[in-house]
Tab-separated table of C-alpha atoms and ligand atoms in Angstrom:
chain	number	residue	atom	x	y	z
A	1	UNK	CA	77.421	30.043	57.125
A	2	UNK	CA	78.970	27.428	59.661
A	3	UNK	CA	80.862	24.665	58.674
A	4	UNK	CA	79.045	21.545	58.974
A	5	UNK	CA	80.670	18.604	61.011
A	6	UNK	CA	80.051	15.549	62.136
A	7	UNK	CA	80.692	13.481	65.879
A	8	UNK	CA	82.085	10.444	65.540
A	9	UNK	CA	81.350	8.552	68.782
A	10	UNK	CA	78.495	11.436	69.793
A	11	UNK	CA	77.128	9.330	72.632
A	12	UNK	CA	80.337	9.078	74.446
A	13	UNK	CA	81.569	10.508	77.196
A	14	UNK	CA	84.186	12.532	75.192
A	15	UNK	CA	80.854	12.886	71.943
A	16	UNK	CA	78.653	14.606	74.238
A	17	UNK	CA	81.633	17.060	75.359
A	18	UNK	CA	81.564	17.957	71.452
A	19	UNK	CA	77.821	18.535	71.152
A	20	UNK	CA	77.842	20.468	73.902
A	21	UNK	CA	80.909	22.650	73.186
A	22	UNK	CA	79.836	23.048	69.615
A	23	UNK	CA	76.019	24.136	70.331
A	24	UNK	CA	77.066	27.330	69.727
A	25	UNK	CA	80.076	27.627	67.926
A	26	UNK	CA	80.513	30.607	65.665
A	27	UNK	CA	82.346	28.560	62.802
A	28	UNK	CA	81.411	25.271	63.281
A	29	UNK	CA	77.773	23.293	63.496
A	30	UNK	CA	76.993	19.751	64.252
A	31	UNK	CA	74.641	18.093	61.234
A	32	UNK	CA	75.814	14.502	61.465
A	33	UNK	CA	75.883	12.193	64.514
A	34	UNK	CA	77.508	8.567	64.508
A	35	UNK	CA	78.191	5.693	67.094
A	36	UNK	CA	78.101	2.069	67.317
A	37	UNK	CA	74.734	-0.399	65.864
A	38	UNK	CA	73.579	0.021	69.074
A	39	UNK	CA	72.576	3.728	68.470
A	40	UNK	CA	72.087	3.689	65.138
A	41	UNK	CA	69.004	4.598	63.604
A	42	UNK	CA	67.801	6.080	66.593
A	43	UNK	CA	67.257	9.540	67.447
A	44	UNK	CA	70.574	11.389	69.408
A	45	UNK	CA	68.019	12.415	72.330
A	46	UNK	CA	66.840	8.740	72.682
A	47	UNK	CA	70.116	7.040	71.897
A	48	UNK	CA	72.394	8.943	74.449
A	49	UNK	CA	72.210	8.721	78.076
A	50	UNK	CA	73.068	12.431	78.207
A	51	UNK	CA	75.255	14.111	81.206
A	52	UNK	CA	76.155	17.228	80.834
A	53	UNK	CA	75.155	20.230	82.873
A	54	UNK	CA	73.132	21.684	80.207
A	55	UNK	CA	70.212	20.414	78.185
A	56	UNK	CA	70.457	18.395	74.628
A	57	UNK	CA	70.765	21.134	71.822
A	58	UNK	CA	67.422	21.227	69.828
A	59	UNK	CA	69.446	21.334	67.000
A	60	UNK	CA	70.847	17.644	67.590
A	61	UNK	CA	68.250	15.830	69.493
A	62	UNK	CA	65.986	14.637	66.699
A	63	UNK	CA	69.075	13.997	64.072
A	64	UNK	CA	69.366	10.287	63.473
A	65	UNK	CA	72.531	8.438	64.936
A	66	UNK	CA	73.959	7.100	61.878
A	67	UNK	CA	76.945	4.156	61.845
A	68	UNK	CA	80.320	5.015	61.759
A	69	UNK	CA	80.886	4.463	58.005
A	70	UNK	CA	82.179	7.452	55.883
A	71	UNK	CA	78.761	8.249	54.185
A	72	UNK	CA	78.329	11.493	56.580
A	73	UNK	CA	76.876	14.484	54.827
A	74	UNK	CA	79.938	16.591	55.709
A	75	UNK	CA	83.771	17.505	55.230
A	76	UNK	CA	85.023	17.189	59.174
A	77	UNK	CA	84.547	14.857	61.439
A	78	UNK	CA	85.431	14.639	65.363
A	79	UNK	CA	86.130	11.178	66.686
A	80	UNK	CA	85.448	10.321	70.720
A	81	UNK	CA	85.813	6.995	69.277
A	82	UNK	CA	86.111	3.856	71.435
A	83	UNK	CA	89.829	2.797	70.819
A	84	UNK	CA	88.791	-0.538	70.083
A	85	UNK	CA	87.262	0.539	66.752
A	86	UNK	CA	88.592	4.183	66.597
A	87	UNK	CA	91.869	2.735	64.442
A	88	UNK	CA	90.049	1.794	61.612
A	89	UNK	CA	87.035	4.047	61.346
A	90	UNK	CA	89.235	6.951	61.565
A	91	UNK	CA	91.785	5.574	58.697
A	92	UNK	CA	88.530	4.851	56.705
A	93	UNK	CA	86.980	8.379	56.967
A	94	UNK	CA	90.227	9.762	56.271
A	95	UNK	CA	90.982	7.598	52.860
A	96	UNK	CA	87.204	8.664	51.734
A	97	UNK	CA	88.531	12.367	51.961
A	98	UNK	CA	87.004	13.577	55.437
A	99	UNK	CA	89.197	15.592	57.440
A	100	UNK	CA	89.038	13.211	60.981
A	101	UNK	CA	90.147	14.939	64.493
A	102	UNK	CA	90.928	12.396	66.628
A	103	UNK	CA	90.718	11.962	70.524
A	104	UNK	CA	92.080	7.976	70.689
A	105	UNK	CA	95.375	6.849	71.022
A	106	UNK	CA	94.933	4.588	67.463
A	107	UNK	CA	97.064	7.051	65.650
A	108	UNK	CA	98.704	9.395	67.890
A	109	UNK	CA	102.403	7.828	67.289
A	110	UNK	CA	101.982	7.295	63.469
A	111	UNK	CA	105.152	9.124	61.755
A	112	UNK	CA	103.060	10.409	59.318
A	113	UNK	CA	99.838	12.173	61.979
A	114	UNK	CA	100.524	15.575	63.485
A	115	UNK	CA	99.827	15.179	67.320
A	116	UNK	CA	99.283	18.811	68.268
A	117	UNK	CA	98.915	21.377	70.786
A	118	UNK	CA	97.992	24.750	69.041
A	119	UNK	CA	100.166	26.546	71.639
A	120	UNK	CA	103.285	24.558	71.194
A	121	UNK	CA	103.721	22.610	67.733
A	122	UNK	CA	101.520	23.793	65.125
A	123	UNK	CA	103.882	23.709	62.660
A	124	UNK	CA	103.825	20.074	63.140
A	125	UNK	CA	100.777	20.726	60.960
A	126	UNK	CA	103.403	20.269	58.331
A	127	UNK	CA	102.955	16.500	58.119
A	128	UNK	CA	99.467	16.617	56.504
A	129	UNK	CA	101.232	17.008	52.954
A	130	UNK	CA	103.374	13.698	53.980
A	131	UNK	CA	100.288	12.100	55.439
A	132	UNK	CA	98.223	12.734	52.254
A	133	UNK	CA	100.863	11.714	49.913
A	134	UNK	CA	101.591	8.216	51.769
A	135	UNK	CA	98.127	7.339	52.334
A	136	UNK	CA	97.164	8.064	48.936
A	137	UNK	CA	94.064	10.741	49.752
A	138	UNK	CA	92.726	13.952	50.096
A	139	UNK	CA	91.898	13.545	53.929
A	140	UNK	CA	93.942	13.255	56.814
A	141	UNK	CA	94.116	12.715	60.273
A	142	UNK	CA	95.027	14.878	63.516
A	143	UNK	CA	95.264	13.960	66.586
A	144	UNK	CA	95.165	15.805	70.429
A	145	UNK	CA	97.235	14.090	73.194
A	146	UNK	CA	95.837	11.608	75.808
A	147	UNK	CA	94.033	13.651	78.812
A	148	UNK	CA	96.916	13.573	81.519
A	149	UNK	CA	99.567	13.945	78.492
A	150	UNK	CA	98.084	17.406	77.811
A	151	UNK	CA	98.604	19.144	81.141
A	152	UNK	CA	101.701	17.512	81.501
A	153	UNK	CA	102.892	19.251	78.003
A	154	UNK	CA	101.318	22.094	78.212
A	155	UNK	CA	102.823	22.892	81.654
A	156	UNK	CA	106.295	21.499	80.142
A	157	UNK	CA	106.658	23.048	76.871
A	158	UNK	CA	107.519	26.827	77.883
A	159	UNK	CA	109.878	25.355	80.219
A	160	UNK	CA	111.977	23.012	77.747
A	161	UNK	CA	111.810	26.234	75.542
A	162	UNK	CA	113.391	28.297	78.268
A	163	UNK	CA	115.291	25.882	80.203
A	164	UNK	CA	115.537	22.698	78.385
A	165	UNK	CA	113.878	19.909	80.276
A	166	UNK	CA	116.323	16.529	81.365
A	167	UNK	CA	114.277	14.329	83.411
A	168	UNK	CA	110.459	14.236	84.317
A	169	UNK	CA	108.842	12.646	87.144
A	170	UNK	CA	105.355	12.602	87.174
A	171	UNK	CA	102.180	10.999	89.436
A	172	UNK	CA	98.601	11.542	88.155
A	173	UNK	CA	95.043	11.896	90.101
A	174	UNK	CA	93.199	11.551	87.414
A	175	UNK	CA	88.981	11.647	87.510
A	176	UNK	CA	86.532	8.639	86.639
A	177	UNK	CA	85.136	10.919	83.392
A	178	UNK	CA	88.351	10.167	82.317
A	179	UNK	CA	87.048	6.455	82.079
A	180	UNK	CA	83.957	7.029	79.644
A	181	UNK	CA	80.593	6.259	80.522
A	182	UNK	CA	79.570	4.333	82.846
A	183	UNK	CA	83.410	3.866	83.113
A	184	UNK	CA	84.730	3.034	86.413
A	185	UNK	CA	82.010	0.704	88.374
A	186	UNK	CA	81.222	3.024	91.728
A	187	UNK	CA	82.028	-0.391	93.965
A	188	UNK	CA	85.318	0.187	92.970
A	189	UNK	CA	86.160	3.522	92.876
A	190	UNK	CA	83.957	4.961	95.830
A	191	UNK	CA	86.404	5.903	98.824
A	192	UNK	CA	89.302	4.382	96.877
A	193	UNK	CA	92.101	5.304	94.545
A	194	UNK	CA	93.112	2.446	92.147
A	195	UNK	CA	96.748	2.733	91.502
A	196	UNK	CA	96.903	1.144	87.527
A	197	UNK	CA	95.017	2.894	84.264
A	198	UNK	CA	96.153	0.546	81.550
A	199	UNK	CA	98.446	1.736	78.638
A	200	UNK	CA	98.188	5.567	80.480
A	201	UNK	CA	101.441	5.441	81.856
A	202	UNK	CA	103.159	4.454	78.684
A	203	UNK	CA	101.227	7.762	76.821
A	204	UNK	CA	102.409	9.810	78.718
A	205	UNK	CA	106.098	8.747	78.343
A	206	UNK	CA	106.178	8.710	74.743
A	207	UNK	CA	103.088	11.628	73.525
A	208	UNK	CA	105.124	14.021	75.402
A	209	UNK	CA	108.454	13.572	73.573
A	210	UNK	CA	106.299	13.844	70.287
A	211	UNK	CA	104.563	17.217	71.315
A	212	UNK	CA	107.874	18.638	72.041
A	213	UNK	CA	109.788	16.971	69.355
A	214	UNK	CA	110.919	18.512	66.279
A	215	UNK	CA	109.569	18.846	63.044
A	216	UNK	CA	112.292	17.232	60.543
A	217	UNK	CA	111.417	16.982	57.088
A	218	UNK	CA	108.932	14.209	56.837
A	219	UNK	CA	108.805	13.235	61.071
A	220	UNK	CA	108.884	14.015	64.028
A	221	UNK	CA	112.231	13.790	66.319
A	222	UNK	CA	111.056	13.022	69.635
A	223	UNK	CA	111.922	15.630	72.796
A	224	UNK	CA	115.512	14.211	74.433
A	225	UNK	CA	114.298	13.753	77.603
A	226	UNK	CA	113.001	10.914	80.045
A	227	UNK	CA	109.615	10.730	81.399
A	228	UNK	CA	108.485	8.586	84.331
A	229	UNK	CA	104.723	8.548	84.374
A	230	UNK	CA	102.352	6.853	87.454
A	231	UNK	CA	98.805	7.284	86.982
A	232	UNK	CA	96.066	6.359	89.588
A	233	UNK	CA	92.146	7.061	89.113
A	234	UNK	CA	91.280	8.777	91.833
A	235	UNK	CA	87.247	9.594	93.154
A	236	UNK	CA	86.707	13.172	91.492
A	237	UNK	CA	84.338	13.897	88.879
A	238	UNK	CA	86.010	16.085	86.198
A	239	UNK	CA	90.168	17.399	85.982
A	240	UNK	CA	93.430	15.325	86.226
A	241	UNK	CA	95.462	16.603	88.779
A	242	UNK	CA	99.497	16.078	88.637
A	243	UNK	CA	102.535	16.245	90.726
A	244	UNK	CA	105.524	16.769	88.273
A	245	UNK	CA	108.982	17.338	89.271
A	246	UNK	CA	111.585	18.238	86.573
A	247	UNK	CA	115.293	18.517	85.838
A	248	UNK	CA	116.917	21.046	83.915
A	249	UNK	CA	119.861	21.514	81.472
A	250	UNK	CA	120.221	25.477	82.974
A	251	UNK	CA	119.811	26.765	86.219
A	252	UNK	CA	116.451	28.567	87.037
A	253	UNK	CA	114.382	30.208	90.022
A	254	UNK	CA	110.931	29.516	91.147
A	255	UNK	CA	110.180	32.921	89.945
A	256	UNK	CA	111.458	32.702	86.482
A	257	UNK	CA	109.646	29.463	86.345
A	258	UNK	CA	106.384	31.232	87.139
A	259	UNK	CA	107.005	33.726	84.704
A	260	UNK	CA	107.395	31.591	82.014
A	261	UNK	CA	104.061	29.890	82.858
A	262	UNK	CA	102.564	33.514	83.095
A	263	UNK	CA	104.184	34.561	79.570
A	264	UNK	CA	103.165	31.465	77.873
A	265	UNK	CA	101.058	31.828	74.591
A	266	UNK	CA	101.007	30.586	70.725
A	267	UNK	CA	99.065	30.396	67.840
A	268	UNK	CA	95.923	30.366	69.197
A	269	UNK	CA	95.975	33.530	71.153
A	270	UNK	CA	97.513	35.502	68.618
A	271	UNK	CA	94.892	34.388	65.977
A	272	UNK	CA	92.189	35.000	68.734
A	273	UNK	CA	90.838	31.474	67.986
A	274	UNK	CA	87.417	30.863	69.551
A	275	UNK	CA	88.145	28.593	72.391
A	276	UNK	CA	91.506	29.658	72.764
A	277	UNK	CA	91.957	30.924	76.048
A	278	UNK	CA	92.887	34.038	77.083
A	279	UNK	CA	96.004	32.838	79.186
A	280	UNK	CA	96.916	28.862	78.661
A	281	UNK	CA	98.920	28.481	81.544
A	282	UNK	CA	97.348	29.813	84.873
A	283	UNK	CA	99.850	30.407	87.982
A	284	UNK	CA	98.275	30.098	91.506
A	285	UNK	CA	99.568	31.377	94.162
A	286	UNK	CA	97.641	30.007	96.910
A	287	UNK	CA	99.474	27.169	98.985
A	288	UNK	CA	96.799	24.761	98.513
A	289	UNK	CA	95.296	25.277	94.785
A	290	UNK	CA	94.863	24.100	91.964
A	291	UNK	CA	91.976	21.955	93.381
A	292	UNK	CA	89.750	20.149	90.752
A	293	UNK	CA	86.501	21.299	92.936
A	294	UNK	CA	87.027	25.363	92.721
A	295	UNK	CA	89.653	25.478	89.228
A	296	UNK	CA	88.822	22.656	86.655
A	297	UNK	CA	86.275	25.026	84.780
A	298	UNK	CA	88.421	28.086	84.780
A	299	UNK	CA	89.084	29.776	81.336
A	300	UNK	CA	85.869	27.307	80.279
A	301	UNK	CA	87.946	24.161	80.984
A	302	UNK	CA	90.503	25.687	78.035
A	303	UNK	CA	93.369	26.722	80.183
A	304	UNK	CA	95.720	24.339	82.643
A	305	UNK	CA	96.220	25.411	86.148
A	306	UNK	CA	99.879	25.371	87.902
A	307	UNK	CA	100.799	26.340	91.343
A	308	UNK	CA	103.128	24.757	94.038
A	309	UNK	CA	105.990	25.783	92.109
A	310	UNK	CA	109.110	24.992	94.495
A	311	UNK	CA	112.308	23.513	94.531
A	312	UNK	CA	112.580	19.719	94.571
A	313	UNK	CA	115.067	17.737	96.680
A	314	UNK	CA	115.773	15.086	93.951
A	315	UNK	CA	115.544	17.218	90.531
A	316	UNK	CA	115.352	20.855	90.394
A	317	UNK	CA	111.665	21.919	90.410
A	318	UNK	CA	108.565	20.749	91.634
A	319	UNK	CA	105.050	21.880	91.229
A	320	UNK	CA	100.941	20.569	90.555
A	321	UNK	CA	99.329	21.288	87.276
A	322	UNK	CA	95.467	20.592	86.639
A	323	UNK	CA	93.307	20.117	83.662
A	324	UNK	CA	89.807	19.660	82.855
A	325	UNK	CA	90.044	16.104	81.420
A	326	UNK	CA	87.040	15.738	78.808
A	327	UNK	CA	87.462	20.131	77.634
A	328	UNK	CA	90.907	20.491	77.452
A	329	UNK	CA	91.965	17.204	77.520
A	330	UNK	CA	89.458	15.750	74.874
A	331	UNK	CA	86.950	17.509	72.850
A	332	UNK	CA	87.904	21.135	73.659
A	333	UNK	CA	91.302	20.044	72.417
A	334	UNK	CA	90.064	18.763	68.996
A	335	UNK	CA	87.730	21.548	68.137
A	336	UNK	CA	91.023	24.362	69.477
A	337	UNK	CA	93.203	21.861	66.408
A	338	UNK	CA	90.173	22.398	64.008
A	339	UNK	CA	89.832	26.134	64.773
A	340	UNK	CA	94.143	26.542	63.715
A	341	UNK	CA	93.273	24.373	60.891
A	342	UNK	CA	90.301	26.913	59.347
A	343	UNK	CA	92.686	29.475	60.606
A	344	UNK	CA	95.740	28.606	58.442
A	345	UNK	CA	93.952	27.221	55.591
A	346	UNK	CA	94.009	23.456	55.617
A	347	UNK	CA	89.716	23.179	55.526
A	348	UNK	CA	89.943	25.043	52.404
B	1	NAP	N1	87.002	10.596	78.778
B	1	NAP	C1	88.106	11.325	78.673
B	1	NAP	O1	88.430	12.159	79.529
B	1	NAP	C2	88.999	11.169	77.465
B	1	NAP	C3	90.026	12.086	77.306
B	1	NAP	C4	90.867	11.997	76.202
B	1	NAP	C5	90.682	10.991	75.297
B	1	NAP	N2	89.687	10.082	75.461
B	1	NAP	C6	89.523	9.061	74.427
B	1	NAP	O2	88.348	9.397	73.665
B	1	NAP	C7	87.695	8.199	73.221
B	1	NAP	C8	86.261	8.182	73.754
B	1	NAP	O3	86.290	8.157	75.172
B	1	NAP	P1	84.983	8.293	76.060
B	1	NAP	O4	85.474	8.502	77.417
B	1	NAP	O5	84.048	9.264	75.444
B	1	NAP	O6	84.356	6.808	75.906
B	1	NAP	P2	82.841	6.330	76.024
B	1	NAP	O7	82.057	7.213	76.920
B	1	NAP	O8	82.899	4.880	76.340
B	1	NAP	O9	82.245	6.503	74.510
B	1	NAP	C9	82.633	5.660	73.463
B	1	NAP	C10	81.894	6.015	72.169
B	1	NAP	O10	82.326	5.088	71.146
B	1	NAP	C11	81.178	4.494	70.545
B	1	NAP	N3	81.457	3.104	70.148
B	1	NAP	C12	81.791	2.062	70.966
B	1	NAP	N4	81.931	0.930	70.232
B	1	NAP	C13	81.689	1.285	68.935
B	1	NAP	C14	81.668	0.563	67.699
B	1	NAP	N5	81.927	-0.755	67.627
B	1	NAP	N6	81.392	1.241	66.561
B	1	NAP	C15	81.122	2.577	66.596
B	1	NAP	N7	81.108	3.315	67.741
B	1	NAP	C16	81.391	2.663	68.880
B	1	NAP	C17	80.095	4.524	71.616
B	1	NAP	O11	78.820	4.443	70.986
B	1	NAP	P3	77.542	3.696	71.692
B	1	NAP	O12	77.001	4.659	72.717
B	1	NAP	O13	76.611	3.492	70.551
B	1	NAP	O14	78.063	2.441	72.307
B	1	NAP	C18	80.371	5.900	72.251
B	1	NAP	O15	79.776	6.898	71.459
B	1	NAP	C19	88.536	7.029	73.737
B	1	NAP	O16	89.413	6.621	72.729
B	1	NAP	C20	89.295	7.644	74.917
B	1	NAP	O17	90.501	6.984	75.189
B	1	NAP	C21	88.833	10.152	76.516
């Protein structure tokens, strides 16, 4: 018996990552689809304007797109919510009792919502208690990072474990899926790299800190570092690609930095969670990789890629980390948070 769960936002960009991912998930099935009134009441297959790689599950193409209100015939929901409406559909969903996983940025910094990373800060799952006792309800709400935020954490939480990070620089690439559909208009973008994603520099600067904060009795203390984020849309399809340099508290070699990557794990390895994968850091030693082209779909889109590891004239360290911006960076993300959920007994 699968669990049955609902999309929030199914016809998204970020929705159809779900239905796809979760076609044939061994815990988890998708019964309920809901978007805006423009979809609604129609059927997924003929409300969608479907682009993934694969074709529509049978299973979802004839279920009826249903509004976003918290009437859905199920216990879970994903949300690839629209942030203009993702704030208070989520809050709603959650106060009728569903458990919501959320991919907007509505209620990442809230004291009181875990923003989480399997691999790095589960035990920031201790906040649902808090959240369900301030808000009053049985359901709650859990969040994954903004797209570039993950690789950037991922890639930087071994390392403040191991070193203890100071100072972050970091400059994004980061692809047009990362805009929705029909997102970026191709006028703009074709041949070009615009140099401003609004609010995305700010994310980054402040979801990091909470990833790699610590859990203190009912908040979060945010990491005690600076981050300096620039983010530009560049003209790939899928993967953010980043240049981060870093300073750190203790001194440290390009190969102990690489090791680190290469010894990273967490929860989700350990519990063998189904889209965990294998290794979530990946170290490549080619000069020239990670390239979105040959590497964004490596590990199924589940791991991050690093390489260019090398010292930096300004800070310490230098290197490129990559991501797969709608798997790893969206949906993948929220279904890996559900999976340590089931796992440690909060769906129960
Ligand atoms: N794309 C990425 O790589 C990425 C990564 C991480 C996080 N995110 C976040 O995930 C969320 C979804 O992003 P996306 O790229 O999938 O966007 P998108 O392609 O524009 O999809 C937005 C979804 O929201 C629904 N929606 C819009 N207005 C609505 C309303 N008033 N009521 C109910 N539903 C409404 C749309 O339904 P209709 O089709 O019916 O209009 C659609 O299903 C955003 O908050 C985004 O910031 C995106």
């Amino acid at each position: 018996m699968r669990i049955p769960v609902g999309v929030l936002g199914a016809t998204g960009a970020v929705g159809q990552k779900f239905i796809k991912l979760l076609e044939s998930h061994p815990w988890l099935e998708v019964t309920q689809v809901a978007a805006s009134e423009r979809s609604a009441g129609k059927h997924y297959a003929d409300a969608v304007s479907w682009k993934q790689n694969t074709p529509i599950p049978e299973t979802v193409r004839d279920l009826e797109v249903r509004p976003c209100t918290p009437h859905l015939d199920c216990k879970i929901v994903f949300s690839g919510l629209d942030a203009s409406v993702a704030g208070e559909v989520e809050e709603n969903f959650a106060r009728a009792g569903y458990v919501v996983l959320s991919n907007s940025r509505n209620h990442r910094m809230d004291a009181d919502v875990p923003l989480v990373i399997p691999e790095l800060n589960h035990d920031h799952l201790g906040l649902i208690p808090v959240q369900r006792r301030r808000r009053d309800g049985h359901g709650y709400i859990i969040t994954n990072s903004n797209c570039s935020t993950m690789f950037l954490a991922m890639a930087l939480g071994p390392l403040h474990r191991a070193f203890t990070v100071e100072k972050v620089f970091v400059t994004t690439m980061q692809a047009i899926s990362g805009a929705g559909y029909p997102g970026v208009p191709s006028l703009d973008i074709l041949g070009n790299v615009i140099p401003f994603i609004g609010g995305e520099e700010e994310k980054m600067e402040i979801e990091t800190r909470k990833i790699l904060g610590r859990l203190n009795g009912e908040s979060i203390q945010l990491a005690d570092f600076a981050v300096s984020a620039q983010c530009n849309r560049v003209a790939v399809e899928d993967g953010h690609t980043e240049s981060v340099s870093v300073k750190f508290a203790r001194k440290t070699t390009v190969e102990e930095i690489a090791e680190t990557f290469r010894g990273f794990s967490g929860p989700p390895q350990r519990l063998r969670l189904p889209s965990a994968p294998e290794h979530p850091l990946i170290v490549m030693p080619e000069k020239d990789r990670p390239q979105p082209r040959f590497d964004v779909n490596h590990s199924g889109g589940m791991a991050a890629l690093v390489g260019r590891i090398r010292p930096c004239s300004v800070l310490d360290f230098k290197f490129t980390v990559l991501g797969h911006n709608t798997i790893r960076g969206a949906a993948g993300a929220s279904i890996l948070n559900a999976e340590l959920l089931k796992a440690q007994g909060f769906l129960d």
